[in-house]
Short mmCIF file of C-alpha atoms in Angstrom, two decimals:
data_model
loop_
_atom_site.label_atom_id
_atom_site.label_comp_id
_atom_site.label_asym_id
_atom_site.label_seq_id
_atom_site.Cartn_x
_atom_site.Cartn_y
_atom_site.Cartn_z
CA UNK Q 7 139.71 124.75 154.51
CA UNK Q 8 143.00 127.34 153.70
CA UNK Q 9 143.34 128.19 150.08
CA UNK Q 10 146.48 126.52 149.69
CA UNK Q 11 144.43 123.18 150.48
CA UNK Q 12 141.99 123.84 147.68
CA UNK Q 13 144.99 124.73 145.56
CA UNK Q 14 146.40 120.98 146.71
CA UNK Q 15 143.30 119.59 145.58
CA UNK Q 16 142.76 120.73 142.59
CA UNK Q 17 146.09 119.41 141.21
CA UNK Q 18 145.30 116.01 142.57
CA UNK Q 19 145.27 113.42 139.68
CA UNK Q 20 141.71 111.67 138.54
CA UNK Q 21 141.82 107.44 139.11
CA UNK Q 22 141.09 106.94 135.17
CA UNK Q 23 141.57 110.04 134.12
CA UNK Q 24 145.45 110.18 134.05
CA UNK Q 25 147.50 110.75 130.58
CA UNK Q 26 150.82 108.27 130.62
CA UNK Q 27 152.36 110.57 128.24
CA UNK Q 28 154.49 113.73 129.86
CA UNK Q 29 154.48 117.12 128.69
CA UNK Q 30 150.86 117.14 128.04
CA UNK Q 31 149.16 120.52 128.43
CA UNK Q 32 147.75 121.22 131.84
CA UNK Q 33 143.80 119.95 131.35
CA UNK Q 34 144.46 118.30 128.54
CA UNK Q 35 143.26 114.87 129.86
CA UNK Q 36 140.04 115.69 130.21
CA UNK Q 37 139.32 117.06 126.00
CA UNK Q 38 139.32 112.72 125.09
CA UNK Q 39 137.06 112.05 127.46
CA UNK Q 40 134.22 115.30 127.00
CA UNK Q 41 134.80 113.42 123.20
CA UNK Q 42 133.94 110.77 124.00
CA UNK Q 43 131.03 111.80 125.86
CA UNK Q 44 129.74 113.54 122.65
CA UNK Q 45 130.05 110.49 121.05
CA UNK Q 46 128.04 108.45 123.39
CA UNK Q 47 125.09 110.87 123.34
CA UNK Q 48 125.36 111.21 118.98
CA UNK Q 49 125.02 107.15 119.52
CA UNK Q 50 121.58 107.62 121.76
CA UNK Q 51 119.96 110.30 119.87
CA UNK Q 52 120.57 108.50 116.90
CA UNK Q 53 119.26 105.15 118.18
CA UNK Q 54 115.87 106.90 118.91
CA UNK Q 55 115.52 108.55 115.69
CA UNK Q 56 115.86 105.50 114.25
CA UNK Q 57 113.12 103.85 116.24
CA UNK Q 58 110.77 106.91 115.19
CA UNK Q 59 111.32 105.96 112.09
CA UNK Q 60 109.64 103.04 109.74
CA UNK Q 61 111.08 101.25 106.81
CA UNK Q 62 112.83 103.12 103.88
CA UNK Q 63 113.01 106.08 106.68
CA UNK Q 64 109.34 106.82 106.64
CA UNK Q 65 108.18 108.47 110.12
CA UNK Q 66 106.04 105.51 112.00
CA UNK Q 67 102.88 105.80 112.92
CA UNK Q 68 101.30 102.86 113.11
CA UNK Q 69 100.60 103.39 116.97
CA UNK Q 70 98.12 104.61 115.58
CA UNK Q 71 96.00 101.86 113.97
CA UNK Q 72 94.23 99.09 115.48
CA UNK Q 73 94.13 95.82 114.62
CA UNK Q 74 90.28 94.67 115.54
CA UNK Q 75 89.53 91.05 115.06
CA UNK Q 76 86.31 90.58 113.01
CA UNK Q 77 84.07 89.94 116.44
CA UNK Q 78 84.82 93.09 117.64
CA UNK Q 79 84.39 95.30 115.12
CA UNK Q 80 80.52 96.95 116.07
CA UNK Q 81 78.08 98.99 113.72
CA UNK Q 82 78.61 102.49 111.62
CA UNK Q 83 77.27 105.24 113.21
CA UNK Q 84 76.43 106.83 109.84
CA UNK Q 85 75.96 103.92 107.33
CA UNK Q 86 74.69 105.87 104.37
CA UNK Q 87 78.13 108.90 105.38
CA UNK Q 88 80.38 105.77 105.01
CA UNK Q 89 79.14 104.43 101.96
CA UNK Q 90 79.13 107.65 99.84
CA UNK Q 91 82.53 108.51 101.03
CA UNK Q 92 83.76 104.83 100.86
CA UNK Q 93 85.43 104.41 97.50
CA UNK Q 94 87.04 107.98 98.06
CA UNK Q 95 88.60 107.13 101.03
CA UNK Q 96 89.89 103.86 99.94
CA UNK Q 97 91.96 105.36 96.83
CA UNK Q 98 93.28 108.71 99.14
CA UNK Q 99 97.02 109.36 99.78
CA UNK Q 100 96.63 109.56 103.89
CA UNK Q 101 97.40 106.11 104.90
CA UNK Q 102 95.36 106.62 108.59
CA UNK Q 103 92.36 107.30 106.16
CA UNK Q 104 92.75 104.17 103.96
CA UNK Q 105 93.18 101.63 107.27
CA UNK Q 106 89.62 103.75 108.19
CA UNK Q 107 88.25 103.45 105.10
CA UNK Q 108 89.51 99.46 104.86
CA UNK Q 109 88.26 99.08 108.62
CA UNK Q 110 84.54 100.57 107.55
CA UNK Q 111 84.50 97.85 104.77
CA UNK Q 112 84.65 95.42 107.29
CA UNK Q 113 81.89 97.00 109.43
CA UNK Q 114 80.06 97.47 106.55
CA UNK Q 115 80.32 93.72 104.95
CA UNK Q 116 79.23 92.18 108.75
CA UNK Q 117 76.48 94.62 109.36
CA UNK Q 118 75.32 95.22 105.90
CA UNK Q 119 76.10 92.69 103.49
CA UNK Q 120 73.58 93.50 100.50
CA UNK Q 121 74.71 96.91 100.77
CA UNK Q 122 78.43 96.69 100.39
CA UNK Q 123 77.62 93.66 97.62
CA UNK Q 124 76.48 96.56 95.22
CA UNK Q 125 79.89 98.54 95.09
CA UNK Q 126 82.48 95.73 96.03
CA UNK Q 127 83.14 95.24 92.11
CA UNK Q 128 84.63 99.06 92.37
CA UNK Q 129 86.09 98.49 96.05
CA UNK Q 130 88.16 95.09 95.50
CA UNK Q 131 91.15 96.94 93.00
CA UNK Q 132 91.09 99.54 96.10
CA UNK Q 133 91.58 96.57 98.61
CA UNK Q 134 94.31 94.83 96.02
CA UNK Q 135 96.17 98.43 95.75
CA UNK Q 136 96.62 98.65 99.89
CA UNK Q 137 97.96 94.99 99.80
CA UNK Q 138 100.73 96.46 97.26
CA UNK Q 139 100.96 99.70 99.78
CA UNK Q 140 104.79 99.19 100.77
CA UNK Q 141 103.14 100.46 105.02
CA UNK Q 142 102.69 97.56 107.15
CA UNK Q 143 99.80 99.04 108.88
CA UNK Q 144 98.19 99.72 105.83
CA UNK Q 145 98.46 96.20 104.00
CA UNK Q 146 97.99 94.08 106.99
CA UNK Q 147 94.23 95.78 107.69
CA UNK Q 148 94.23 95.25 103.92
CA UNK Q 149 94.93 91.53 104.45
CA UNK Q 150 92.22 91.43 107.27
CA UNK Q 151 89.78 92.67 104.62
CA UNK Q 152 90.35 90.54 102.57
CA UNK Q 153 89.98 87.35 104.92
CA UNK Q 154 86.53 89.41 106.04
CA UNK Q 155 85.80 89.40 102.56
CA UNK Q 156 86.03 85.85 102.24
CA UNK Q 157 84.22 84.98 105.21
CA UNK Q 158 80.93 86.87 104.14
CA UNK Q 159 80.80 86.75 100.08
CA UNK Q 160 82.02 83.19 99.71
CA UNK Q 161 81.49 81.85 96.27
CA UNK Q 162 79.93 85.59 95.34
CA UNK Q 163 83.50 87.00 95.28
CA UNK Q 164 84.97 84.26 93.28
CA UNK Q 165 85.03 86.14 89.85
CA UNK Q 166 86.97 89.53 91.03
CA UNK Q 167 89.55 86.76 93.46
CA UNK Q 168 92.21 86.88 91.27
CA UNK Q 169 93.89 89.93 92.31
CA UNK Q 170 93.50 89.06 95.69
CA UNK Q 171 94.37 85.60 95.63
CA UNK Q 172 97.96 86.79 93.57
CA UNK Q 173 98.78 89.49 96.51
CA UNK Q 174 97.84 86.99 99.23
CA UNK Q 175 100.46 84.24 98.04
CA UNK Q 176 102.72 87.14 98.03
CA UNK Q 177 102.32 88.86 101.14
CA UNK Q 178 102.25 85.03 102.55
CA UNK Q 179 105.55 84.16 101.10
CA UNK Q 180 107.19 87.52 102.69
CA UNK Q 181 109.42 87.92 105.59
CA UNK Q 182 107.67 90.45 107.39
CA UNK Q 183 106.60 87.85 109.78
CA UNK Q 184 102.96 89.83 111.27
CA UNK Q 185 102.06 90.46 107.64
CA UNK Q 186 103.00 87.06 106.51
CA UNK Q 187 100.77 85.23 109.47
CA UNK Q 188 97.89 87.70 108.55
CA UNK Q 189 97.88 86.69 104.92
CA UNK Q 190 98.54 82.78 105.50
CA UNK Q 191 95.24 83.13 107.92
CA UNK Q 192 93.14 85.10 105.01
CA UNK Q 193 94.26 82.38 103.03
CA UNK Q 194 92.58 79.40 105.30
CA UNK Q 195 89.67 81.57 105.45
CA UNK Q 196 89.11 81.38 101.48
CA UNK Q 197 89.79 77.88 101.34
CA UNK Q 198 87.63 77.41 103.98
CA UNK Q 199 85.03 79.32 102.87
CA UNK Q 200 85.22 79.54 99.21
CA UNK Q 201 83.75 76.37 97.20
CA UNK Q 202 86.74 74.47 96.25
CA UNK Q 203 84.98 73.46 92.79
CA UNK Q 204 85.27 77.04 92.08
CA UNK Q 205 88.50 77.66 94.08
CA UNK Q 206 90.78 75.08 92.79
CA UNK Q 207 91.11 76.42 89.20
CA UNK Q 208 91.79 79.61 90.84
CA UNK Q 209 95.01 77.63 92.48
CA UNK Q 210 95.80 75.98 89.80
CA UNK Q 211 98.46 78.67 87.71
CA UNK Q 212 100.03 79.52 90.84
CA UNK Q 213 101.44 75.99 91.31
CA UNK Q 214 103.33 76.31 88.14
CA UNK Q 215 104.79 79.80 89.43
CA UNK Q 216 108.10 80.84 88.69
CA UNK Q 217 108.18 82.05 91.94
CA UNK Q 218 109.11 78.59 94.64
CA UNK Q 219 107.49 80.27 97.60
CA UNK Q 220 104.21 80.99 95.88
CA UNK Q 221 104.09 77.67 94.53
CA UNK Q 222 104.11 76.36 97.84
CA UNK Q 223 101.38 78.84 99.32
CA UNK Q 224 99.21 77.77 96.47
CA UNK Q 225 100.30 73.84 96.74
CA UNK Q 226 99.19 74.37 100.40
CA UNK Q 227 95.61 75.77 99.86
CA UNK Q 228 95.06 73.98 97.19
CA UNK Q 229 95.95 70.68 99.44
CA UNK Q 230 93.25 71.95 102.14
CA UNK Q 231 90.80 72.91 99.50
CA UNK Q 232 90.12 68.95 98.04
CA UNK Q 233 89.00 67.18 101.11
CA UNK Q 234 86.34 69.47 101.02
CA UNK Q 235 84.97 67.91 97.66
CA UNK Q 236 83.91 65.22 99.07
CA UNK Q 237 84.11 61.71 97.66
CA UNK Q 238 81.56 62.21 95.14
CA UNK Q 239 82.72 66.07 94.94
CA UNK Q 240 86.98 64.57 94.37
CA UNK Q 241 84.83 61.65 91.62
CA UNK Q 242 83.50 64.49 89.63
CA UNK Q 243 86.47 66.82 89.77
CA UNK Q 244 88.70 63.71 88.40
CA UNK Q 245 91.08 61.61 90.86
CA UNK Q 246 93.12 61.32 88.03
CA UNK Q 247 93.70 65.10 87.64
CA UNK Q 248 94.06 65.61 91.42
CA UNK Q 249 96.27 63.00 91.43
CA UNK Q 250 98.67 64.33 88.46
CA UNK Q 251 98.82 67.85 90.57
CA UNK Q 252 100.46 66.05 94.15
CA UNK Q 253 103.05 63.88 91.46
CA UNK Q 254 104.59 67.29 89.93
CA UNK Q 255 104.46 69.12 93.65
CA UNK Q 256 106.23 66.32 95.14
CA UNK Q 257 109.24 67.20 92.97
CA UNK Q 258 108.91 70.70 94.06
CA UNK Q 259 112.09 73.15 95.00
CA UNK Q 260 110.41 73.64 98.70
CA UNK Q 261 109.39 71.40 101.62
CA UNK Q 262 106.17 73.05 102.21
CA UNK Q 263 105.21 72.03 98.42
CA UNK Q 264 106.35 68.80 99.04
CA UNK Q 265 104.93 68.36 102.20
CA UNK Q 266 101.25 69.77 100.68
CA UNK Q 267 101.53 67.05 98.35
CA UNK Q 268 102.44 64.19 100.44
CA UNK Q 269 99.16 65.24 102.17
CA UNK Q 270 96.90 65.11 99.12
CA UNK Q 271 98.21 62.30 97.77
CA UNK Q 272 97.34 60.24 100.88
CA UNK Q 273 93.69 62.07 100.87
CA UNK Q 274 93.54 60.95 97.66
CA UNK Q 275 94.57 57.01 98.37
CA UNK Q 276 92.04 57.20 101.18
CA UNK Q 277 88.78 58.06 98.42
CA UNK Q 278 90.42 55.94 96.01
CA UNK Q 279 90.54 52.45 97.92
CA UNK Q 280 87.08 53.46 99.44
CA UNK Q 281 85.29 53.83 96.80
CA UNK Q 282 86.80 50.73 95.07
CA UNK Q 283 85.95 48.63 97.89
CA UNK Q 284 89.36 47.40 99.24
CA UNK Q 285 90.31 45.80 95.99
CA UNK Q 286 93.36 43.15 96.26
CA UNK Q 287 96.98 44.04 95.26
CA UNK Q 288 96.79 42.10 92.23
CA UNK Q 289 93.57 43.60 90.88
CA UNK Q 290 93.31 45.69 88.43
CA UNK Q 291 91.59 48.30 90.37
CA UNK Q 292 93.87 48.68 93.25
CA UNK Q 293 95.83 51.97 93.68
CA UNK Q 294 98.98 50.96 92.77
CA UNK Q 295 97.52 50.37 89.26
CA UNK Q 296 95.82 53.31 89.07
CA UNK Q 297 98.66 55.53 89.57
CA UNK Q 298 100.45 53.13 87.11
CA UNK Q 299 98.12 53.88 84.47
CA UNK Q 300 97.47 57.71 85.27
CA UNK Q 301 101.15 58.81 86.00
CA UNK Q 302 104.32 58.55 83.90
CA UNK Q 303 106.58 55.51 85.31
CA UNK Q 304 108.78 58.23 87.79
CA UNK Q 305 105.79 60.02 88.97
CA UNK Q 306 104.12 56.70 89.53
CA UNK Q 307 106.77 55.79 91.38
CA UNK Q 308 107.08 59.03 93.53
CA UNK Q 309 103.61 58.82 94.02
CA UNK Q 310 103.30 54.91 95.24
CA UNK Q 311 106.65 55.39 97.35
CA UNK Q 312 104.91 57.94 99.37
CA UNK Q 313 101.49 56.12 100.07
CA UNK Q 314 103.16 52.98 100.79
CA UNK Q 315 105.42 54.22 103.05
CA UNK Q 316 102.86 55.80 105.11
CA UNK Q 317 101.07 53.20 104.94
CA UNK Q 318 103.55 50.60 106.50
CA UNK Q 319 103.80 53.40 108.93
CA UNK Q 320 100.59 53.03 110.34
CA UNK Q 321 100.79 48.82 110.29
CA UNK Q 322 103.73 49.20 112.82
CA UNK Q 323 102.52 52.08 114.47
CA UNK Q 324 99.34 49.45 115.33
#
């Protein structure tokens, strides 16, 4: 190709590229667009710093714990290593450590419960502190502790639950929707596990929580926890008490309160008429009554509007 055809070429105007202005400088098109360019790439590389990077800016890491469900968890190597180095590990500043540390607890409560028993006293702040730690990866093994925790010690555990119970309506009530499913599950596992004789006065202040989300965490355990009493169990506890707790939750700011109540209140209905053997609407012992006698006239109301209408709901459901 001759030079002058190169020289032809090179003059030749870019589809896109064109300025509509005249007089611009000869190249001068192109500057915008190299801009632009810059821009693009600022864009990118800022996009991936971001995803290298946790909440509050902290550099993520949590690729590099594990999340091991309780039946998979296996033995220590070096029982008596982990133990002595235990409490240490729990209360260091290198967050990999503490989900090590929280992860050995759990080996150590399913392989060797008597042993762990002896320092748990000193190990349960050290469990409540990584529930406060602001790292997900931290407090969620922290949460999965805790449900471990549960699961083995029962009733043992029931006089050092406080802290625990307090972070686990918390971390339930959050947004941070993998921590928040993790600490509604440690949750069923106390209730489930935990003697609700000894549990429910544990729930108890948290229903009357400033805080309208933990109210309705604790409204929820606590409407799981009384079926477990049994009818003798709910008898000995005091109907009338249980029944006093789903009136003021039914008035509650949230639906899941309201909802836990509804539930109790018809558990309750259910012991009541059978252990008063089907009484008549006009007796003296029927439910209705009861709740007359037991509740203040609104609550009464509240609570007779809700068993009755379930109960019509099941005639016409038949």
């Amino acid at each position: 190709m001759s030079g002058k055809a190169l020289r032809d070429l090179n003059v030749l105007p870019v589809p896109g590229l064109e300025r509509k202005t005249d007089g611009s400088s000869k190249g001068s098109f192109i500057k915008p667009y190299i801009e632009n360019s810059n821009e693009i790439v600022d864009k990118c590389l800022n996009k991936v710093s971001e995803c290298n990077l946790g909440n509050n800016g902290v550099e993520a890491g949590n690729s590099e714990v594990e999340y091991i469900d309780s039946e998979n968890l296996t033995d220590l190597p070096d029982v008596d290593s982990s133990l002595n180095t235990l409490l240490t590990r729990l209360d260091s500043k290198d967050w990999v450590l503490i989900c090590e540390a929280l992860n050995n607890v759990r080996q150590l409560a399913i392989y060797h419960k008597e042993k762990l028993l002896e320092m748990l006293g000193d190990g349960i702040p050290l469990i409540v502190k990584s529930l406060k730690n602001p790292r997900s990866a931290v407090c969620k093994t922290a949460i999965m502790t805790s449900a471990d925790i549960f699961k083995i010690y029962s009733d043992s555990v029931i006089d050092s639950s406080d802290p625990l119970l307090l972070q686990l309506l918390l971390k339930s009530s959050q947004d941070k929707r993998f921590v928040c499913e993790a600490a509604e599950t440690a949750l069923v596992a106390m209730t489930t596990c935990i003697s609700p004789s000894l549990l429910l006065p544990k729930l108890l202040p948290y229903l009357k929580n400033k805080n309208p989300r933990i109210r309705a965490k604790a409204s929820m355990c606590f409407s799981r926890s009384v079926p477990r009493l049994g009818l003798e169990g709910i008898k000995a506890y005091g109907i009338d008490k249980l029944v006093q707790v789903a009136a003021s939750q039914l008035s509650d700011q949230l639906p899941e309160s309201r909802e836990a109540a509804r539930t109790l209140a018809l558990e309750l209905q259910t012991i009541y008429e059978k252990s008063h053997a089907s009484p008549s609407e006009d007796s003296a012992d029927s439910w209705e009554a009861f709740c007359q006698a037991k509740l203040s006239p609104l609550s009464a109301q509240a609570i007779l509007r809700v068993t009755s209408t379930s109960k019509e709901g099941l005639v016409l459901g038949c």
